[in-house]
Coordinates of C-alpha atoms in Angstrom, one line a residue:
M25 CA -15.3 29.5 136.5
R26 CA -17.9 27.0 135.5
F27 CA -17.0 23.5 134.4
G28 CA -19.6 21.8 132.2
V29 CA -20.2 19.2 129.5
N30 CA -22.2 19.1 126.3
Y31 CA -24.6 16.2 126.9
T32 CA -24.7 13.6 124.2
P33 CA -27.1 10.8 125.2
S34 CA -25.4 7.4 125.3
V35 CA -28.6 5.6 124.1
G36 CA -29.8 6.7 120.7
W37 CA -27.7 9.9 120.6
F38 CA -30.0 12.9 120.1
H39 CA -32.6 10.7 118.3
S40 CA -33.4 9.7 121.9
W41 CA -35.8 12.7 122.0
L42 CA -38.1 10.6 119.8
D43 CA -38.6 8.1 122.6
F44 CA -37.3 9.8 125.6
S45 CA -36.2 7.6 128.5
P46 CA -35.8 9.3 131.9
S47 CA -33.9 6.4 133.3
D48 CA -31.3 6.4 130.5
T49 CA -31.0 10.1 130.9
A50 CA -30.6 9.9 134.7
R51 CA -27.8 7.4 134.3
D52 CA -25.9 9.6 131.9
L53 CA -26.4 12.7 134.1
E54 CA -25.2 11.0 137.2
A55 CA -22.0 10.0 135.4
I56 CA -21.4 13.6 134.2
A57 CA -21.9 14.9 137.8
S58 CA -19.3 12.4 139.0
L59 CA -16.7 14.3 137.0
G60 CA -17.2 17.4 139.2
A61 CA -19.1 19.2 136.4
D62 CA -21.5 21.9 137.5
H63 CA -23.6 22.1 134.3
V64 CA -24.7 20.5 131.1
R65 CA -25.8 21.9 127.8
I66 CA -28.7 20.0 126.2
F67 CA -30.0 19.9 122.7
P68 CA -33.7 19.2 122.0
L69 CA -34.2 18.6 118.3
W70 CA -36.1 21.4 116.6
P71 CA -38.2 19.2 114.3
V72 CA -39.2 17.0 117.2
V73 CA -40.6 20.0 119.2
Q74 CA -42.0 22.0 116.3
P75 CA -42.8 19.6 113.5
N76 CA -45.2 22.0 111.9
R77 CA -44.8 25.8 111.7
T78 CA -47.8 26.3 114.0
L79 CA -47.5 23.2 116.2
I80 CA -45.3 23.2 119.3
R81 CA -45.6 19.8 121.0
A82 CA -46.4 20.2 124.7
S83 CA -45.1 16.6 125.5
A84 CA -41.8 17.4 123.9
L85 CA -41.5 20.6 126.0
Q86 CA -42.3 18.5 129.1
D87 CA -39.5 16.1 128.1
V88 CA -37.0 19.0 128.1
A89 CA -38.3 20.2 131.5
T90 CA -37.9 16.6 132.8
V91 CA -34.2 16.6 131.7
V92 CA -33.6 19.9 133.5
D93 CA -35.2 18.5 136.7
L94 CA -33.2 15.3 136.5
A95 CA -30.0 17.3 136.1
G96 CA -30.9 19.3 139.1
S97 CA -31.3 16.1 141.2
F98 CA -27.6 15.5 140.5
G99 CA -26.5 19.1 141.3
L100 CA -26.2 20.1 137.6
D101 CA -27.3 23.4 136.1
V102 CA -28.6 23.2 132.5
N103 CA -28.3 25.4 129.5
V104 CA -30.9 24.6 126.9
D105 CA -30.2 25.1 123.2
A106 CA -33.2 25.9 121.0
L107 CA -32.5 25.5 117.3
Q108 CA -31.0 22.2 116.4
G109 CA -30.3 23.1 113.8
H110 CA -26.9 21.5 113.1
L111 CA -25.2 18.7 115.2
S112 CA -22.2 16.6 114.4
S113 CA -22.5 17.1 110.6
F114 CA -26.3 16.5 110.5
D115 CA -28.9 19.2 109.9
F116 CA -32.1 19.0 111.8
V117 CA -34.4 21.5 110.0
P118 CA -38.1 21.0 110.1
S119 CA -39.9 19.9 107.0
W120 CA -41.8 23.2 106.9
L121 CA -38.5 24.9 106.2
D122 CA -37.1 22.6 103.5
S123 CA -37.7 21.2 100.1
W124 CA -41.1 22.2 98.7
H125 CA -41.6 24.5 101.7
R126 CA -38.1 26.1 101.7
R127 CA -38.0 29.7 102.8
N128 CA -35.2 31.8 104.2
M129 CA -35.0 30.9 107.9
F130 CA -33.5 34.3 108.8
T131 CA -35.6 36.7 106.8
D132 CA -39.0 35.2 105.9
P133 CA -41.5 37.0 108.2
D134 CA -43.7 33.9 108.8
V135 CA -40.7 31.7 109.5
V136 CA -39.0 34.2 111.8
A137 CA -42.3 34.6 113.8
S138 CA -42.8 30.9 114.1
T139 CA -39.2 30.3 115.1
A140 CA -39.5 33.0 117.7
A141 CA -42.7 31.3 119.0
Y142 CA -40.8 28.1 119.5
V143 CA -37.9 29.8 121.3
R144 CA -40.4 31.6 123.5
A145 CA -42.3 28.4 124.3
L146 CA -39.1 26.5 125.1
A147 CA -37.8 29.2 127.4
A148 CA -41.1 29.4 129.2
A149 CA -41.3 25.6 129.7
V150 CA -38.1 25.7 131.9
A151 CA -38.1 29.3 133.1
D152 CA -39.0 28.5 136.7
R153 CA -36.4 25.8 137.2
P154 CA -33.8 27.0 139.8
N155 CA -31.0 25.1 138.0
L156 CA -31.6 26.7 134.6
L157 CA -28.3 28.3 133.5
G158 CA -29.7 29.7 130.4
I159 CA -31.1 29.5 126.8
T160 CA -28.9 29.5 123.8
I161 CA -30.7 30.4 120.6
G162 CA -29.2 27.5 118.7
N163 CA -26.1 25.4 117.9
E164 CA -23.9 27.2 115.4
V165 CA -26.9 28.5 113.4
N166 CA -24.6 30.8 111.5
Q167 CA -23.4 27.7 109.5
F168 CA -26.8 27.9 107.6
A169 CA -26.0 31.5 106.4
H170 CA -23.1 30.9 104.0
A171 CA -20.9 28.3 102.3
P172 CA -19.6 25.7 103.0
H173 CA -23.2 24.8 103.8
P174 CA -24.5 23.1 100.7
A175 CA -27.7 25.1 100.6
P176 CA -27.2 28.3 102.6
H177 CA -30.0 30.8 103.5
A178 CA -28.3 33.9 102.2
I179 CA -28.5 37.1 104.4
T180 CA -26.7 40.3 105.0
A181 CA -25.0 41.2 108.3
E182 CA -27.8 43.7 109.0
Q183 CA -30.4 41.0 108.5
G184 CA -28.4 38.7 110.8
H185 CA -28.6 41.4 113.5
A186 CA -32.3 41.7 113.1
W187 CA -32.8 37.9 113.4
A188 CA -30.5 37.6 116.4
A189 CA -32.3 40.4 118.2
A190 CA -35.7 38.8 117.5
M191 CA -34.6 35.5 118.9
V192 CA -33.0 36.9 122.0
A193 CA -36.1 39.0 122.7
A194 CA -38.3 35.8 122.3
A195 CA -36.1 33.9 124.7
R196 CA -36.2 36.7 127.3
D197 CA -40.0 37.0 126.9
G198 CA -40.4 33.3 127.4
L199 CA -38.2 33.3 130.5
S200 CA -40.2 36.3 131.9
S201 CA -43.6 34.9 131.1
G202 CA -42.8 31.4 132.3
R203 CA -41.5 32.6 135.6
E204 CA -44.5 34.9 136.2
A205 CA -47.0 32.2 135.2
R206 CA -45.6 29.8 137.8
L207 CA -44.0 31.9 140.5
G208 CA -45.5 35.4 140.2
P209 CA -43.7 38.6 139.1
A210 CA -42.2 39.2 142.6
T211 CA -39.9 36.3 142.2
S212 CA -38.6 37.1 138.7
A213 CA -34.9 37.9 138.6
P214 CA -33.4 40.0 135.8
S215 CA -31.2 37.9 133.4
G216 CA -27.5 38.1 133.7
T217 CA -27.3 40.1 137.0
G218 CA -26.0 39.5 140.4
S219 CA -23.4 37.1 141.9
R220 CA -25.7 34.2 140.9
P221 CA -27.2 35.4 137.7
G222 CA -30.6 34.6 136.4
P223 CA -30.9 32.5 133.2
L224 CA -28.5 33.8 130.5
V225 CA -29.6 34.2 126.9
T226 CA -26.8 33.6 124.4
V227 CA -26.2 33.3 120.7
A228 CA -23.7 30.6 119.6
Q229 CA -21.7 30.6 116.4
Y230 CA -19.0 28.4 114.9
D231 CA -15.7 30.1 114.4
A232 CA -16.3 31.4 110.9
A233 CA -17.8 34.3 112.7
W234 CA -14.3 35.2 113.9
Y235 CA -12.2 33.9 110.9
D236 CA -14.2 34.1 107.7
D237 CA -14.7 37.5 106.1
A238 CA -17.5 36.2 103.9
Q239 CA -19.6 34.8 106.8
P240 CA -22.6 37.2 107.4
F241 CA -22.6 36.5 111.1
G242 CA -19.6 38.1 112.6
P243 CA -18.0 39.2 115.9
E244 CA -20.5 42.0 116.4
H245 CA -23.4 39.4 116.4
A246 CA -21.6 37.5 119.1
A247 CA -20.8 40.5 121.2
D248 CA -23.9 42.7 120.8
H249 CA -26.6 40.1 121.4
G250 CA -27.5 38.2 124.6
D251 CA -25.9 38.2 128.0
A252 CA -22.5 36.6 127.2
T253 CA -20.1 36.3 124.3
V254 CA -19.9 32.6 123.2
T255 CA -17.0 30.9 121.4
H256 CA -16.6 27.4 120.0
S257 CA -13.1 26.2 119.6
W258 CA -12.1 23.3 117.3
V259 CA -8.5 22.7 116.2
F260 CA -9.5 20.9 113.1
N261 CA -9.9 24.4 111.7
G262 CA -6.2 24.4 110.7
S263 CA -4.7 25.0 114.1
A264 CA -3.6 21.4 114.6
A265 CA -2.4 21.1 111.0
L266 CA -0.1 24.2 111.5
H267 CA 1.1 23.6 115.0
G268 CA 0.6 20.0 115.8
A269 CA -2.0 18.6 118.1
L270 CA -0.1 19.5 121.2
G271 CA 1.6 22.6 119.8
A272 CA 1.0 26.0 121.4
G273 CA -1.2 27.1 118.6
S274 CA -3.5 24.2 119.3
V275 CA -3.7 23.9 123.1
R276 CA -4.0 27.7 123.3
H277 CA -6.6 28.0 120.6
G278 CA -9.5 28.2 123.1
E279 CA -7.6 30.9 125.1
Y280 CA -7.0 32.9 121.9
L281 CA -10.6 32.8 120.8
L282 CA -11.7 34.0 124.2
Q283 CA -9.3 37.0 124.0
L284 CA -10.3 37.7 120.4
A285 CA -14.0 37.6 121.4
A286 CA -13.5 39.9 124.4
A287 CA -12.1 42.6 122.2
W288 CA -15.5 43.0 120.6
N289 CA -17.4 43.4 123.9
R290 CA -18.6 46.9 124.5
D291 CA -18.7 46.2 128.2
A292 CA -15.5 45.1 129.9
A293 CA -17.5 43.1 132.4
R294 CA -19.4 41.1 129.8
P295 CA -18.9 37.3 130.4
N296 CA -17.1 35.2 127.8
W297 CA -18.1 31.5 127.5
L298 CA -16.0 28.8 125.9
Q299 CA -19.2 26.8 125.2
E300 CA -17.7 24.1 123.0
V301 CA -14.2 22.7 122.9
G302 CA -13.1 19.1 122.4
A303 CA -10.2 16.9 121.3
P304 CA -11.1 15.8 117.7
T305 CA -9.3 12.6 116.9
N306 CA -9.0 13.4 113.2
V307 CA -6.2 15.8 114.3
V308 CA -5.5 14.8 117.9
D309 CA -4.2 11.3 118.5
P310 CA -6.4 9.5 121.0
A311 CA -3.2 8.9 123.1
D312 CA -2.8 12.7 123.3
A313 CA -6.4 13.5 124.1
A314 CA -5.9 13.7 127.9
S315 CA -2.9 16.0 127.5
F316 CA -4.8 18.2 125.0
T317 CA -7.7 18.4 127.4
E318 CA -5.6 19.3 130.4
Q319 CA -3.5 21.9 128.5
T320 CA -6.4 23.5 126.8
I321 CA -8.4 24.0 130.0
R322 CA -5.3 25.3 132.0
H323 CA -4.7 28.0 129.4
V324 CA -8.4 29.1 129.6
L325 CA -8.5 29.3 133.4
D326 CA -6.9 32.7 133.8
A327 CA -8.4 34.5 130.8
Q328 CA -10.5 37.4 132.0
Q329 CA -14.3 37.4 132.5
V330 CA -14.6 33.7 131.6
L331 CA -18.0 32.3 132.6
G332 CA -16.8 28.8 132.1
V333 CA -15.8 26.0 129.8
T334 CA -18.2 23.4 128.5
W335 CA -16.5 20.3 127.0
W336 CA -17.7 18.5 123.9
C337 CA -18.9 16.0 124.8
S338 CA -20.1 13.6 127.5
H339 CA -20.4 10.2 125.7
D340 CA -19.0 8.8 122.5
V341 CA -21.5 8.2 119.6
S342 CA -22.4 4.5 119.4
R343 CA -20.9 2.6 116.5
S344 CA -24.3 1.2 115.8
L345 CA -25.3 4.6 114.3
A346 CA -24.2 5.2 110.7
D347 CA -22.7 7.9 108.6
F348 CA -21.1 10.1 111.3
P349 CA -17.6 11.6 110.5
E350 CA -15.1 9.2 112.2
L351 CA -14.1 11.7 114.8
E352 CA -17.6 11.9 116.2
Y353 CA -17.4 8.4 117.5
D354 CA -14.6 9.2 119.9
L355 CA -15.2 12.7 121.3
G356 CA -16.7 11.7 124.6
L357 CA -15.3 11.9 128.1
F358 CA -17.0 8.6 128.5
T359 CA -17.2 5.7 126.1
N360 CA -20.6 4.9 124.8
D361 CA -21.0 2.1 127.4
G362 CA -20.1 4.5 130.2
R363 CA -16.4 3.9 130.8
L364 CA -14.4 6.9 131.9
K365 CA -11.7 7.8 129.3
P366 CA -8.3 9.4 130.1
A367 CA -9.5 12.7 128.8
G368 CA -12.5 12.4 131.1
Q369 CA -10.2 11.9 134.1
A370 CA -8.1 14.9 133.1
F371 CA -11.3 17.0 132.9
A372 CA -12.5 15.7 136.3
D373 CA -9.1 16.5 138.0
L374 CA -9.2 20.1 136.7
A375 CA -12.9 20.6 137.6
R376 CA -12.3 19.4 141.2
A377 CA -9.1 21.4 141.6
E378 CA -10.8 24.5 140.4
R379 CA -13.2 24.4 143.4
T380 CA -10.3 25.2 145.8
R381 CA -8.1 27.3 143.5
Q382 CA -7.4 30.9 144.5
A383 CA -9.0 33.8 142.5
A384 CA -7.6 34.3 139.1
A385 CA -4.8 36.8 138.5
V386 CA -5.5 40.3 137.2
P387 CA -6.0 40.5 133.5
P388 CA -2.9 40.7 131.2
A389 CA -1.8 44.3 131.0
T390 CA -0.6 44.0 127.4
A391 CA -3.0 44.0 124.5
L392 CA -2.4 43.3 120.8
V393 CA -4.1 45.8 118.5
L394 CA -6.5 44.3 116.0
D395 CA -7.1 46.6 113.0
D396 CA -10.8 47.2 112.4
V397 CA -10.5 50.6 110.9
L398 CA -10.0 51.8 107.3
S399 CA -9.3 55.3 106.2
D400 CA -12.9 55.8 105.4
G401 CA -14.2 54.8 108.8
P402 CA -15.1 51.6 110.8
L403 CA -14.8 48.4 108.9
R404 CA -17.4 45.8 109.9
H405 CA -15.9 43.0 107.9
G406 CA -12.6 42.4 106.2
T407 CA -10.1 41.8 109.1
R408 CA -11.2 38.4 110.1
A409 CA -8.9 36.3 107.8
D410 CA -5.9 37.7 109.6
C411 CA -7.2 36.3 112.8
A412 CA -7.6 32.7 111.4
P413 CA -5.0 30.0 111.9
G414 CA -2.0 31.0 109.8
G415 CA -3.0 34.6 109.7
R416 CA -0.6 37.4 110.7
F417 CA -2.7 38.5 113.7
A418 CA -3.0 34.9 115.0
A419 CA 0.7 34.4 114.6
A420 CA 1.5 37.7 116.5
W421 CA -0.8 36.8 119.4
L422 CA 0.8 33.4 119.7
A423 CA 4.3 34.8 119.7
L424 CA 3.4 37.2 122.5
A425 CA 1.7 34.5 124.5
E426 CA 4.7 32.2 124.3
A427 CA 7.1 35.0 125.3
A428 CA 5.0 36.2 128.2
P429 CA 6.8 35.7 131.6
D430 CA 3.6 34.5 133.3
G431 CA 2.7 32.3 130.4
R432 CA -0.6 34.1 129.7
G433 CA -1.7 35.3 126.3
P434 CA -2.2 39.0 125.8
Q435 CA -5.6 40.7 125.6
V436 CA -6.8 42.0 122.2
V437 CA -8.1 45.5 121.6
L438 CA -9.7 46.9 118.6
R439 CA -7.9 49.9 117.0
S440 CA -11.3 51.8 116.9
R441 CA -11.4 51.6 120.7
L442 CA -7.9 52.8 121.6
S443 CA -9.2 56.2 122.5
D444 CA -11.7 54.7 124.9
T445 CA -9.6 55.2 128.0
A446 CA -12.3 54.1 130.4
L447 CA -12.8 50.8 128.6
L448 CA -9.0 50.2 128.5
A449 CA -8.8 50.9 132.2
A450 CA -11.7 48.7 133.0
R451 CA -10.0 45.9 131.2
G452 CA -6.7 46.5 133.0
I453 CA -4.8 47.4 129.7
D454 CA -1.9 49.7 130.1
R455 CA 0.2 48.7 127.1
C456 CA -1.0 48.3 123.5
V457 CA 1.3 46.8 120.8
D458 CA 0.8 46.5 117.1
V459 CA 1.4 43.4 114.9
P460 CA 5.1 43.7 113.9
S461 CA 5.4 44.8 110.2
D462 CA 8.3 42.4 109.9
L463 CA 6.6 39.5 111.6
D464 CA 8.6 36.3 110.9
T465 CA 6.2 33.4 110.4
T466 CA 6.7 30.3 108.4
T467 CA 3.0 29.5 108.5
V468 CA 0.5 30.0 105.7
R469 CA -3.1 31.0 105.9
V470 CA -5.4 28.0 106.1
A471 CA -8.7 28.2 104.3
H472 CA -11.6 27.8 106.6
P473 CA -12.7 24.2 106.8
A474 CA -16.0 22.8 105.6
T475 CA -16.8 20.7 108.6
T476 CA -18.1 21.7 112.0
P477 CA -19.2 19.4 114.9

């Protein structure tokens, strides 16, 4: 179980890439390491690294490599996100993809080729670092594909698969070529294998992929591409409104998403990564943030095949920076001036305790069946709304989780895979239950929110 932090620079936020300061970065990373974290996730800004479609700035790539090296000096592994993309309500899209030059970022052949070149170059720049945890294609890039984005780049699910496959291939190619260029082919390790895996390549989506039937990027995109299935858990999606900030449906939301994601994995051993989760103060009172942090992580600990949890985020956004949603100024485990907050202490206590904890228990033997089949065959989309906060499936999962003698939520299994006895056995499932037809719930379905961090 990995414990990590999404790194938000205390000086200049992510605009700090424009005038990168190794000393400021080192100070922040040393503070993160003091929490007992073992990794950070970093976010170079796409337009800073690739300001023109055919220009990838070598000095910007070197800055990224320097951050990875600095993190290693404090015992931290690093996951590098490529396409930023979208961060804390702001879009960072290069000028060659906007306004007069707007083209579809997912389907235009020139754009896809140039984006892949950037992903490849970024991966190659850090490929030989021994503390490289992996490359994520981008931060919630699926938000560009559909409403509520104000100017979406429309695609189909099939086009989304083609784009994700191209980006994953570019990252893997960059990792391979970068290692071989510096270390030689004999030292290259295959990605995602062994007890200490080589760098992982992942695709990250915000939770519309799991909850919104209209979102072109869906569960299959998360489960079928890359080396791990990534989830981002935010309870401002309706969970806190329905259940209260410290209600079971809120503090178990990260656990629920992990179980929901695991259902779509074709390989029972595929890792599941809670790559973003935080205590948003628009729905979690600051006085409850430490309890929310502690309860959320504890519920995640014993979910099966969990690679780790990466908290959002390291430092509060400075009040000197304008126009952020109010919650963004108070999401850090540290204040902007470096003071440890109660939520940060809760995170640190759990991270340190995890180092000596005994192995996780066997997976829950009970699985709740998620309908993904219609009478005319497999249904790629159309079941996700029931999984969203207030949906019947979400309510049934929570009821089973709260009634479980060991306090652990059930696994989730797709109806289309009930006949796959080998998969069920590998996942330790020996009892499958349906959502009760007479499920008693006083909740109502919540429309998917327009805001993502």
